[in-house]
């Protein structure tokens, strides 16, 4: 992986994602290189080649300056990158940012799938309003290897989830994006560690992720017919809605077996972004029907 140290003019950016009012991305690009990554669509965020990572080395200093005139209510960490890449212990950019946010009593929500976060749980637990969304969207290591270049395997993710719970930190397991024929609900749920309180399932948004690349990898690695089925589901709004309904029915069945609260998120078909996506509404009968 090629590492480049870069300077940033701005660390705190306004976000439309309904999890916070500001976002911070301490790195540019991402070493995990997920085939479905929504950030790849944004040419301002993309690095040439998935093995190229920009370290925003001055991000903590610019954050300190911005906090003199910006007043975030909550900050989202990792909307377009992984905040805890393998090199974080070396550059300590995210660590310093967490320390600054803690000092200023600004709560944050972290999106991650990295076990490197284990080394920072003592900081994250300093503010009880902090929350971690931890991604667990596949049920096999083979699938992880096919669709994510270098992310942690299932065992390391399960261990990390257990550590977050043991640390008393607010946690949501994020089953997203849920990609038809690649993600398998029952298998994923069976691997979620005990004592998880919240799980959300977010259906893959083909307008945002790299649909062609996903189909290419499906064709090369998965059973014949899977590619055609994924294509069929996303071909039109009717098929997509039918799949979303079937997945919802499956979720309602599984809900009987598992103690955690379930949230279900269905991006609007054909829209690049669905700003009204409500991360706080638990699974209920009408939680996507009105948005079709
Ligand atoms: S970990 Fe997140 S930001 Fe990184 S490539 Fe995967 S989806 Fe994109």
PDB file of C-alpha atoms and ligand atoms in Angstrom:
ATOM      1  CA  UNK A   1       0.000   0.000   0.000  1.00  0.00           C
ATOM      2  CA  UNK A   2       1.299   3.452  -0.900  1.00  0.00           C
ATOM      3  CA  UNK A   3       1.025   5.987   1.915  1.00  0.00           C
ATOM      4  CA  UNK A   4       1.024   9.692   1.239  1.00  0.00           C
ATOM      5  CA  UNK A   5       1.036  12.405   3.890  1.00  0.00           C
ATOM      6  CA  UNK A   6      -1.310  15.196   2.906  1.00  0.00           C
ATOM      7  CA  UNK A   7      -2.430  18.487   4.388  1.00  0.00           C
ATOM      8  CA  UNK A   8      -6.066  19.377   4.638  1.00  0.00           C
ATOM      9  CA  UNK A   9      -7.643  22.837   4.723  1.00  0.00           C
ATOM     10  CA  UNK A  10     -10.761  21.611   6.473  1.00  0.00           C
ATOM     11  CA  UNK A  11     -11.394  18.757   8.884  1.00  0.00           C
ATOM     12  CA  UNK A  12     -15.002  19.339   9.913  1.00  0.00           C
ATOM     13  CA  UNK A  13     -17.419  19.033   6.991  1.00  0.00           C
ATOM     14  CA  UNK A  14     -21.169  19.366   7.047  1.00  0.00           C
ATOM     15  CA  UNK A  15     -22.903  16.034   6.407  1.00  0.00           C
ATOM     16  CA  UNK A  16     -26.342  15.149   5.077  1.00  0.00           C
ATOM     17  CA  UNK A  17     -26.211  11.720   6.709  1.00  0.00           C
ATOM     18  CA  UNK A  18     -28.734  11.781   9.484  1.00  0.00           C
ATOM     19  CA  UNK A  19     -26.334  10.511  12.100  1.00  0.00           C
ATOM     20  CA  UNK A  20     -24.601  13.794  12.868  1.00  0.00           C
ATOM     21  CA  UNK A  21     -24.358  17.382  11.679  1.00  0.00           C
ATOM     22  CA  UNK A  22     -20.630  17.234  10.848  1.00  0.00           C
ATOM     23  CA  UNK A  23     -18.321  14.513   9.516  1.00  0.00           C
ATOM     24  CA  UNK A  24     -14.592  13.945   9.875  1.00  0.00           C
ATOM     25  CA  UNK A  25     -12.557  11.673   7.614  1.00  0.00           C
ATOM     26  CA  UNK A  26      -8.966  11.540   8.898  1.00  0.00           C
ATOM     27  CA  UNK A  27      -7.737   9.627   5.840  1.00  0.00           C
ATOM     28  CA  UNK A  28      -8.343   9.973   2.112  1.00  0.00           C
ATOM     29  CA  UNK A  29      -8.999   6.708   0.318  1.00  0.00           C
ATOM     30  CA  UNK A  30      -9.233   3.454   2.220  1.00  0.00           C
ATOM     31  CA  UNK A  31      -6.953   0.454   2.534  1.00  0.00           C
ATOM     32  CA  UNK A  32      -9.860  -1.992   2.762  1.00  0.00           C
ATOM     33  CA  UNK A  33     -10.874  -1.360  -0.845  1.00  0.00           C
ATOM     34  CA  UNK A  34     -14.421  -2.757  -0.652  1.00  0.00           C
ATOM     35  CA  UNK A  35     -15.828  -3.380  -4.131  1.00  0.00           C
ATOM     36  CA  UNK A  36     -19.171  -1.844  -3.112  1.00  0.00           C
ATOM     37  CA  UNK A  37     -17.748   1.285  -1.444  1.00  0.00           C
ATOM     38  CA  UNK A  38     -20.078   4.271  -1.905  1.00  0.00           C
ATOM     39  CA  UNK A  39     -17.173   6.726  -1.522  1.00  0.00           C
ATOM     40  CA  UNK A  40     -15.548   5.503  -4.768  1.00  0.00           C
ATOM     41  CA  UNK A  41     -18.291   7.228  -6.705  1.00  0.00           C
ATOM     42  CA  UNK A  42     -17.025  10.576  -5.460  1.00  0.00           C
ATOM     43  CA  UNK A  43     -14.044  11.623  -7.566  1.00  0.00           C
ATOM     44  CA  UNK A  44     -12.883  14.053  -4.880  1.00  0.00           C
ATOM     45  CA  UNK A  45     -12.436  11.199  -2.421  1.00  0.00           C
ATOM     46  CA  UNK A  46     -11.064   8.530  -4.712  1.00  0.00           C
ATOM     47  CA  UNK A  47      -7.359   7.742  -4.672  1.00  0.00           C
ATOM     48  CA  UNK A  48      -5.822   6.277  -7.787  1.00  0.00           C
ATOM     49  CA  UNK A  49      -5.801   2.557  -7.040  1.00  0.00           C
ATOM     50  CA  UNK A  50      -7.259   1.051  -3.897  1.00  0.00           C
ATOM     51  CA  UNK A  51      -3.781   0.610  -2.430  1.00  0.00           C
ATOM     52  CA  UNK A  52      -3.213   4.340  -2.091  1.00  0.00           C
ATOM     53  CA  UNK A  53      -3.970   5.986   1.243  1.00  0.00           C
ATOM     54  CA  UNK A  54      -3.697   9.672   2.101  1.00  0.00           C
ATOM     55  CA  UNK A  55      -2.983  10.495   5.749  1.00  0.00           C
ATOM     56  CA  UNK A  56      -4.389  13.919   6.637  1.00  0.00           C
ATOM     57  CA  UNK A  57      -1.506  14.602   8.906  1.00  0.00           C
ATOM     58  CA  UNK A  58      -2.573  18.108   9.977  1.00  0.00           C
ATOM     59  CA  UNK A  59      -6.251  17.201  10.565  1.00  0.00           C
ATOM     60  CA  UNK A  60      -6.036  17.478  14.384  1.00  0.00           C
ATOM     61  CA  UNK A  61      -4.565  21.001  14.153  1.00  0.00           C
ATOM     62  CA  UNK A  62      -7.169  22.212  11.654  1.00  0.00           C
ATOM     63  CA  UNK A  63      -9.902  20.692  13.817  1.00  0.00           C
ATOM     64  CA  UNK A  64      -8.698  22.695  16.831  1.00  0.00           C
ATOM     65  CA  UNK A  65      -8.860  25.875  14.748  1.00  0.00           C
ATOM     66  CA  UNK A  66     -12.301  25.094  13.301  1.00  0.00           C
ATOM     67  CA  UNK A  67     -13.744  24.443  16.726  1.00  0.00           C
ATOM     68  CA  UNK A  68     -13.192  28.109  17.539  1.00  0.00           C
ATOM     69  CA  UNK A  69     -16.070  29.012  15.220  1.00  0.00           C
ATOM     70  CA  UNK A  70     -17.962  25.758  14.481  1.00  0.00           C
ATOM     71  CA  UNK A  71     -20.186  24.110  17.068  1.00  0.00           C
ATOM     72  CA  UNK A  72     -20.937  20.526  16.041  1.00  0.00           C
ATOM     73  CA  UNK A  73     -23.670  18.809  18.031  1.00  0.00           C
ATOM     74  CA  UNK A  74     -22.373  15.400  16.945  1.00  0.00           C
ATOM     75  CA  UNK A  75     -19.580  14.322  14.603  1.00  0.00           C
ATOM     76  CA  UNK A  76     -19.679  11.334  12.272  1.00  0.00           C
ATOM     77  CA  UNK A  77     -16.274   9.675  11.916  1.00  0.00           C
ATOM     78  CA  UNK A  78     -15.553   7.578   8.842  1.00  0.00           C
ATOM     79  CA  UNK A  79     -18.278   8.424   6.329  1.00  0.00           C
ATOM     80  CA  UNK A  80     -15.867   8.074   3.379  1.00  0.00           C
ATOM     81  CA  UNK A  81     -12.895   6.241   4.837  1.00  0.00           C
ATOM     82  CA  UNK A  82     -11.912   3.786   7.543  1.00  0.00           C
ATOM     83  CA  UNK A  83     -10.734   5.827  10.549  1.00  0.00           C
ATOM     84  CA  UNK A  84      -8.799   2.885  11.971  1.00  0.00           C
ATOM     85  CA  UNK A  85      -6.517   1.599   9.197  1.00  0.00           C
ATOM     86  CA  UNK A  86      -3.490  -0.526  10.095  1.00  0.00           C
ATOM     87  CA  UNK A  87      -1.290   2.605   9.977  1.00  0.00           C
ATOM     88  CA  UNK A  88      -3.324   4.545  12.566  1.00  0.00           C
ATOM     89  CA  UNK A  89      -1.048   3.563  15.495  1.00  0.00           C
ATOM     90  CA  UNK A  90       1.869   4.993  13.503  1.00  0.00           C
ATOM     91  CA  UNK A  91       0.308   8.342  12.479  1.00  0.00           C
ATOM     92  CA  UNK A  92      -2.202   8.753  15.356  1.00  0.00           C
ATOM     93  CA  UNK A  93      -4.453  11.108  13.376  1.00  0.00           C
ATOM     94  CA  UNK A  94      -7.744   9.569  14.497  1.00  0.00           C
ATOM     95  CA  UNK A  95      -6.461   9.181  18.041  1.00  0.00           C
ATOM     96  CA  UNK A  96      -5.654  12.905  18.312  1.00  0.00           C
ATOM     97  CA  UNK A  97      -9.037  13.788  16.830  1.00  0.00           C
ATOM     98  CA  UNK A  98     -10.812  11.624  19.426  1.00  0.00           C
ATOM     99  CA  UNK A  99      -8.834  13.341  22.175  1.00  0.00           C
ATOM    100  CA  UNK A 100      -9.819  16.793  20.893  1.00  0.00           C
ATOM    101  CA  UNK A 101     -13.499  15.855  20.588  1.00  0.00           C
ATOM    102  CA  UNK A 102     -13.415  14.366  24.080  1.00  0.00           C
ATOM    103  CA  UNK A 103     -11.785  17.494  25.526  1.00  0.00           C
ATOM    104  CA  UNK A 104     -14.512  19.609  23.942  1.00  0.00           C
ATOM    105  CA  UNK A 105     -17.299  17.224  25.085  1.00  0.00           C
ATOM    106  CA  UNK A 106     -18.458  16.717  21.493  1.00  0.00           C
ATOM    107  CA  UNK A 107     -20.085  13.294  21.052  1.00  0.00           C
ATOM    108  CA  UNK A 108     -19.265  11.240  17.987  1.00  0.00           C
ATOM    109  CA  UNK A 109     -20.520   8.273  16.002  1.00  0.00           C
ATOM    110  CA  UNK A 110     -17.905   6.029  14.406  1.00  0.00           C
ATOM    111  CA  UNK A 111     -18.507   3.900  11.300  1.00  0.00           C
ATOM    112  CA  UNK A 112     -15.934   1.108  11.167  1.00  0.00           C
ATOM    113  CA  UNK A 113     -15.191  -2.481  10.351  1.00  0.00           C
ATOM    114  CA  UNK A 114     -11.646  -2.436  11.706  1.00  0.00           C
ATOM    115  CA  UNK A 115     -10.297  -4.340  14.683  1.00  0.00           C
ATOM    116  CA  UNK A 116      -7.645  -1.623  15.079  1.00  0.00           C
ATOM    117  CA  UNK A 117     -10.356   0.242  16.995  1.00  0.00           C
ATOM    118  CA  UNK A 118      -9.662  -2.141  19.901  1.00  0.00           C
ATOM    119  CA  UNK A 119      -6.686   0.013  20.877  1.00  0.00           C
ATOM    120  CA  UNK A 120      -8.865   3.122  21.232  1.00  0.00           C
ATOM    121  CA  UNK A 121     -11.888   1.922  23.173  1.00  0.00           C
ATOM    122  CA  UNK A 122     -10.582   3.584  26.351  1.00  0.00           C
ATOM    123  CA  UNK A 123     -10.889   6.968  24.572  1.00  0.00           C
ATOM    124  CA  UNK A 124     -14.261   6.262  22.994  1.00  0.00           C
ATOM    125  CA  UNK A 125     -15.813   5.252  26.294  1.00  0.00           C
ATOM    126  CA  UNK A 126     -14.919   8.618  27.873  1.00  0.00           C
ATOM    127  CA  UNK A 127     -18.168  10.120  26.614  1.00  0.00           C
ATOM    128  CA  UNK A 128     -21.205   7.891  27.168  1.00  0.00           C
ATOM    129  CA  UNK A 129     -22.943   9.560  24.195  1.00  0.00           C
ATOM    130  CA  UNK A 130     -20.404   8.127  21.753  1.00  0.00           C
ATOM    131  CA  UNK A 131     -21.572   5.338  19.524  1.00  0.00           C
ATOM    132  CA  UNK A 132     -19.953   2.771  17.233  1.00  0.00           C
ATOM    133  CA  UNK A 133     -21.595   1.342  14.114  1.00  0.00           C
ATOM    134  CA  UNK A 134     -19.643  -1.826  13.442  1.00  0.00           C
ATOM    135  CA  UNK A 135     -20.053  -3.422  10.009  1.00  0.00           C
ATOM    136  CA  UNK A 136     -20.868  -7.122   9.803  1.00  0.00           C
ATOM    137  CA  UNK A 137     -22.473  -7.657   6.414  1.00  0.00           C
ATOM    138  CA  UNK A 138     -21.272 -11.104   5.294  1.00  0.00           C
ATOM    139  CA  UNK A 139     -21.336 -14.556   6.831  1.00  0.00           C
ATOM    140  CA  UNK A 140     -18.227 -16.100   5.278  1.00  0.00           C
ATOM    141  CA  UNK A 141     -14.550 -15.255   5.079  1.00  0.00           C
ATOM    142  CA  UNK A 142     -14.508 -16.354   1.461  1.00  0.00           C
ATOM    143  CA  UNK A 143     -17.052 -13.670   0.597  1.00  0.00           C
ATOM    144  CA  UNK A 144     -15.109 -11.052   2.596  1.00  0.00           C
ATOM    145  CA  UNK A 145     -11.970 -11.880   0.590  1.00  0.00           C
ATOM    146  CA  UNK A 146     -13.820 -11.588  -2.705  1.00  0.00           C
ATOM    147  CA  UNK A 147     -15.497  -8.242  -2.041  1.00  0.00           C
ATOM    148  CA  UNK A 148     -13.146  -6.519   0.417  1.00  0.00           C
ATOM    149  CA  UNK A 149      -9.423  -6.464  -0.256  1.00  0.00           C
ATOM    150  CA  UNK A 150      -7.904  -6.468   3.208  1.00  0.00           C
ATOM    151  CA  UNK A 151     -10.548  -6.061   5.892  1.00  0.00           C
ATOM    152  CA  UNK A 152     -10.708  -8.119   9.121  1.00  0.00           C
ATOM    153  CA  UNK A 153     -12.142 -11.629   8.985  1.00  0.00           C
ATOM    154  CA  UNK A 154     -15.262 -12.742  10.847  1.00  0.00           C
ATOM    155  CA  UNK A 155     -13.447 -13.889  13.994  1.00  0.00           C
ATOM    156  CA  UNK A 156     -11.658 -10.553  14.424  1.00  0.00           C
ATOM    157  CA  UNK A 157     -14.913  -8.673  13.902  1.00  0.00           C
ATOM    158  CA  UNK A 158     -16.736 -10.844  16.432  1.00  0.00           C
ATOM    159  CA  UNK A 159     -13.937 -10.312  18.946  1.00  0.00           C
ATOM    160  CA  UNK A 160     -14.054  -6.554  18.415  1.00  0.00           C
ATOM    161  CA  UNK A 161     -17.819  -6.446  18.886  1.00  0.00           C
ATOM    162  CA  UNK A 162     -17.399  -8.328  22.174  1.00  0.00           C
ATOM    163  CA  UNK A 163     -14.737  -5.858  23.317  1.00  0.00           C
ATOM    164  CA  UNK A 164     -16.932  -2.869  22.476  1.00  0.00           C
ATOM    165  CA  UNK A 165     -19.760  -4.377  24.514  1.00  0.00           C
ATOM    166  CA  UNK A 166     -17.397  -5.208  27.383  1.00  0.00           C
ATOM    167  CA  UNK A 167     -16.207  -1.588  27.284  1.00  0.00           C
ATOM    168  CA  UNK A 168     -19.765  -0.390  27.871  1.00  0.00           C
ATOM    169  CA  UNK A 169     -19.836   1.590  24.612  1.00  0.00           C
ATOM    170  CA  UNK A 170     -23.084   2.136  22.736  1.00  0.00           C
ATOM    171  CA  UNK A 171     -22.940  -0.195  19.727  1.00  0.00           C
ATOM    172  CA  UNK A 172     -24.955  -0.954  16.660  1.00  0.00           C
ATOM    173  CA  UNK A 173     -24.033  -3.857  14.394  1.00  0.00           C
ATOM    174  CA  UNK A 174     -24.387  -2.586  10.849  1.00  0.00           C
ATOM    175  CA  UNK A 175     -25.401  -5.178   8.249  1.00  0.00           C
ATOM    176  CA  UNK A 176     -24.755  -2.902   5.334  1.00  0.00           C
ATOM    177  CA  UNK A 177     -24.685  -2.759   2.536  1.00  0.00           C
ATOM    178  CA  UNK A 178     -26.783  -5.883   2.380  1.00  0.00           C
ATOM    179  CA  UNK A 179     -26.174  -7.179  -1.146  1.00  0.00           C
ATOM    180  CA  UNK A 180     -28.651  -9.735  -2.515  1.00  0.00           C
ATOM    181  CA  UNK A 181     -27.119 -13.207  -3.141  1.00  0.00           C
ATOM    182  CA  UNK A 182     -23.897 -12.126  -1.402  1.00  0.00           C
ATOM    183  CA  UNK A 183     -25.165 -11.228   2.081  1.00  0.00           C
ATOM    184  CA  UNK A 184     -27.261 -13.892   3.819  1.00  0.00           C
ATOM    185  CA  UNK A 185     -29.440 -12.687   6.636  1.00  0.00           C
ATOM    186  CA  UNK A 186     -29.875 -15.894   8.645  1.00  0.00           C
ATOM    187  CA  UNK A 187     -26.167 -16.718   8.461  1.00  0.00           C
ATOM    188  CA  UNK A 188     -25.125 -13.201   9.491  1.00  0.00           C
ATOM    189  CA  UNK A 189     -27.559 -13.092  12.420  1.00  0.00           C
ATOM    190  CA  UNK A 190     -26.317 -16.467  13.673  1.00  0.00           C
ATOM    191  CA  UNK A 191     -22.774 -15.034  13.890  1.00  0.00           C
ATOM    192  CA  UNK A 192     -23.631 -11.837  15.754  1.00  0.00           C
ATOM    193  CA  UNK A 193     -22.217 -12.143  19.287  1.00  0.00           C
ATOM    194  CA  UNK A 194     -24.484 -12.304  22.321  1.00  0.00           C
ATOM    195  CA  UNK A 195     -25.549  -9.127  24.127  1.00  0.00           C
ATOM    196  CA  UNK A 196     -25.690  -6.960  21.000  1.00  0.00           C
ATOM    197  CA  UNK A 197     -28.645  -4.618  21.531  1.00  0.00           C
ATOM    198  CA  UNK A 198     -29.129  -3.073  18.080  1.00  0.00           C
ATOM    199  CA  UNK A 199     -28.695  -4.308  14.521  1.00  0.00           C
ATOM    200  CA  UNK A 200     -29.507  -2.466  11.352  1.00  0.00           C
ATOM    201  CA  UNK A 201     -29.875  -3.933   7.894  1.00  0.00           C
ATOM    202  CA  UNK A 202     -29.299  -1.487   5.055  1.00  0.00           C
ATOM    203  CA  UNK A 203     -30.066  -2.678   1.557  1.00  0.00           C
ATOM    204  CA  UNK A 204     -27.366  -2.060  -1.065  1.00  0.00           C
ATOM    205  CA  UNK A 205     -27.911   1.030  -3.164  1.00  0.00           C
ATOM    206  CA  UNK A 206     -26.813   0.235  -6.717  1.00  0.00           C
ATOM    207  CA  UNK A 207     -26.779   3.897  -7.747  1.00  0.00           C
ATOM    208  CA  UNK A 208     -24.022   4.552  -5.236  1.00  0.00           C
ATOM    209  CA  UNK A 209     -21.861   1.450  -4.951  1.00  0.00           C
ATOM    210  CA  UNK A 210     -19.720   0.121  -7.771  1.00  0.00           C
ATOM    211  CA  UNK A 211     -22.384  -2.123  -9.313  1.00  0.00           C
ATOM    212  CA  UNK A 212     -20.353  -3.223 -12.330  1.00  0.00           C
ATOM    213  CA  UNK A 213     -17.393  -4.263 -10.199  1.00  0.00           C
ATOM    214  CA  UNK A 214     -19.674  -6.271  -7.915  1.00  0.00           C
ATOM    215  CA  UNK A 215     -21.200  -8.101 -10.873  1.00  0.00           C
ATOM    216  CA  UNK A 216     -17.736  -8.821 -12.255  1.00  0.00           C
ATOM    217  CA  UNK A 217     -16.625 -10.414  -8.988  1.00  0.00           C
ATOM    218  CA  UNK A 218     -19.899 -12.323  -8.626  1.00  0.00           C
ATOM    219  CA  UNK A 219     -19.489 -13.755 -12.102  1.00  0.00           C
ATOM    220  CA  UNK A 220     -15.897 -14.800 -11.427  1.00  0.00           C
ATOM    221  CA  UNK A 221     -16.449 -16.311  -7.979  1.00  0.00           C
ATOM    222  CA  UNK A 222     -20.054 -17.212  -7.222  1.00  0.00           C
ATOM    223  CA  UNK A 223     -22.439 -19.826  -8.637  1.00  0.00           C
ATOM    224  CA  UNK A 224     -23.775 -19.352 -12.132  1.00  0.00           C
ATOM    225  CA  UNK A 225     -27.062 -17.513 -12.014  1.00  0.00           C
ATOM    226  CA  UNK A 226     -26.216 -15.168  -9.101  1.00  0.00           C
ATOM    227  CA  UNK A 227     -25.149 -12.362 -11.417  1.00  0.00           C
ATOM    228  CA  UNK A 228     -28.387 -12.609 -13.412  1.00  0.00           C
ATOM    229  CA  UNK A 229     -30.443 -12.634 -10.213  1.00  0.00           C
ATOM    230  CA  UNK A 230     -28.741  -9.504  -8.833  1.00  0.00           C
ATOM    231  CA  UNK A 231     -29.219  -7.803 -12.184  1.00  0.00           C
ATOM    232  CA  UNK A 232     -32.884  -8.781 -12.178  1.00  0.00           C
ATOM    233  CA  UNK A 233     -33.459  -7.383  -8.667  1.00  0.00           C
ATOM    234  CA  UNK A 234     -31.947  -4.017  -9.538  1.00  0.00           C
ATOM    235  CA  UNK A 235     -33.359  -3.856 -13.069  1.00  0.00           C
ATOM    236  CA  UNK A 236     -36.449  -1.883 -12.104  1.00  0.00           C
ATOM    237  CA  UNK A 237     -38.292  -0.425  -9.167  1.00  0.00           C
ATOM    238  CA  UNK A 238     -40.866  -3.197  -9.109  1.00  0.00           C
ATOM    239  CA  UNK A 239     -38.287  -5.984  -8.712  1.00  0.00           C
ATOM    240  CA  UNK A 240     -36.310  -3.973  -6.186  1.00  0.00           C
ATOM    241  CA  UNK A 241     -39.401  -3.272  -4.094  1.00  0.00           C
ATOM    242  CA  UNK A 242     -40.413  -6.929  -4.185  1.00  0.00           C
ATOM    243  CA  UNK A 243     -36.956  -7.944  -2.981  1.00  0.00           C
ATOM    244  CA  UNK A 244     -37.023  -5.302  -0.228  1.00  0.00           C
ATOM    245  CA  UNK A 245     -40.393  -6.615   0.924  1.00  0.00           C
ATOM    246  CA  UNK A 246     -39.192 -10.240   0.927  1.00  0.00           C
ATOM    247  CA  UNK A 247     -36.142  -9.233   2.956  1.00  0.00           C
ATOM    248  CA  UNK A 248     -38.356  -7.379   5.373  1.00  0.00           C
ATOM    249  CA  UNK A 249     -40.552 -10.456   5.788  1.00  0.00           C
ATOM    250  CA  UNK A 250     -37.457 -12.545   6.484  1.00  0.00           C
ATOM    251  CA  UNK A 251     -36.349  -9.973   9.054  1.00  0.00           C
ATOM    252  CA  UNK A 252     -39.709 -10.104  10.777  1.00  0.00           C
ATOM    253  CA  UNK A 253     -39.396 -13.892  11.021  1.00  0.00           C
ATOM    254  CA  UNK A 254     -35.866 -13.692  12.402  1.00  0.00           C
ATOM    255  CA  UNK A 255     -36.924 -11.035  14.868  1.00  0.00           C
ATOM    256  CA  UNK A 256     -38.744 -13.766  16.806  1.00  0.00           C
ATOM    257  CA  UNK A 257     -35.441 -15.586  17.390  1.00  0.00           C
ATOM    258  CA  UNK A 258     -33.119 -12.728  18.327  1.00  0.00           C
ATOM    259  CA  UNK A 259     -33.274 -10.354  21.274  1.00  0.00           C
ATOM    260  CA  UNK A 260     -31.790  -7.274  19.612  1.00  0.00           C
ATOM    261  CA  UNK A 261     -33.731  -4.319  18.253  1.00  0.00           C
ATOM    262  CA  UNK A 262     -33.742  -4.343  14.439  1.00  0.00           C
ATOM    263  CA  UNK A 263     -33.654  -1.348  12.111  1.00  0.00           C
ATOM    264  CA  UNK A 264     -34.339  -1.716   8.408  1.00  0.00           C
ATOM    265  CA  UNK A 265     -33.127   0.805   5.848  1.00  0.00           C
ATOM    266  CA  UNK A 266     -34.146   0.740   2.205  1.00  0.00           C
ATOM    267  CA  UNK A 267     -32.624   3.392  -0.068  1.00  0.00           C
ATOM    268  CA  UNK A 268     -35.033   4.865  -2.544  1.00  0.00           C
ATOM    269  CA  UNK A 269     -34.754   3.207  -5.973  1.00  0.00           C
ATOM    270  CA  UNK A 270     -33.054   5.300  -8.643  1.00  0.00           C
ATOM    271  CA  UNK A 271     -31.914   8.094  -6.342  1.00  0.00           C
ATOM    272  CA  UNK A 272     -28.223   8.751  -5.879  1.00  0.00           C
ATOM    273  CA  UNK A 273     -28.745   9.521  -2.223  1.00  0.00           C
ATOM    274  CA  UNK A 274     -31.671   9.185   0.154  1.00  0.00           C
ATOM    275  CA  UNK A 275     -31.180  11.914   2.755  1.00  0.00           C
ATOM    276  CA  UNK A 276     -34.343  11.014   4.646  1.00  0.00           C
ATOM    277  CA  UNK A 277     -32.940   7.578   5.516  1.00  0.00           C
ATOM    278  CA  UNK A 278     -33.975   7.224   9.132  1.00  0.00           C
ATOM    279  CA  UNK A 279     -31.437   5.322  11.222  1.00  0.00           C
ATOM    280  CA  UNK A 280     -33.536   5.686  14.350  1.00  0.00           C
ATOM    281  CA  UNK A 281     -36.770   3.954  13.293  1.00  0.00           C
ATOM    282  CA  UNK A 282     -36.879   0.331  14.354  1.00  0.00           C
ATOM    283  CA  UNK A 283     -38.361  -2.294  12.028  1.00  0.00           C
ATOM    284  CA  UNK A 284     -42.061  -1.696  11.714  1.00  0.00           C
ATOM    285  CA  UNK A 285     -44.728  -2.395   9.150  1.00  0.00           C
ATOM    286  CA  UNK A 286     -44.586   0.969   7.403  1.00  0.00           C
ATOM    287  CA  UNK A 287     -40.923   1.858   7.634  1.00  0.00           C
ATOM    288  CA  UNK A 288     -40.291   1.829   3.937  1.00  0.00           C
ATOM    289  CA  UNK A 289     -43.679   1.364   2.297  1.00  0.00           C
ATOM    290  CA  UNK A 290     -44.319   5.119   2.136  1.00  0.00           C
ATOM    291  CA  UNK A 291     -41.007   5.794   0.375  1.00  0.00           C
ATOM    292  CA  UNK A 292     -41.486   3.472  -2.579  1.00  0.00           C
TER     293      UNK A 292
HETATM  294  S1  LIG B   1     -14.140   0.266   4.685  1.00  0.00           S
HETATM  295 FE1  LIG B   1     -15.748   1.735   4.168  1.00  0.00          FE
HETATM  296  S2  LIG B   1     -14.687   3.495   3.262  1.00  0.00           S
HETATM  297 FE2  LIG B   1     -13.271   1.751   3.237  1.00  0.00          FE
HETATM  298  S3  LIG B   1     -13.504   0.853   1.198  1.00  0.00           S
HETATM  299 FE3  LIG B   1     -14.841  -0.253   2.623  1.00  0.00          FE
HETATM  300  S4  LIG B   1     -16.836   0.782   2.443  1.00  0.00           S
HETATM  301 FE4  LIG B   1     -15.294   2.162   1.570  1.00  0.00          FE
END
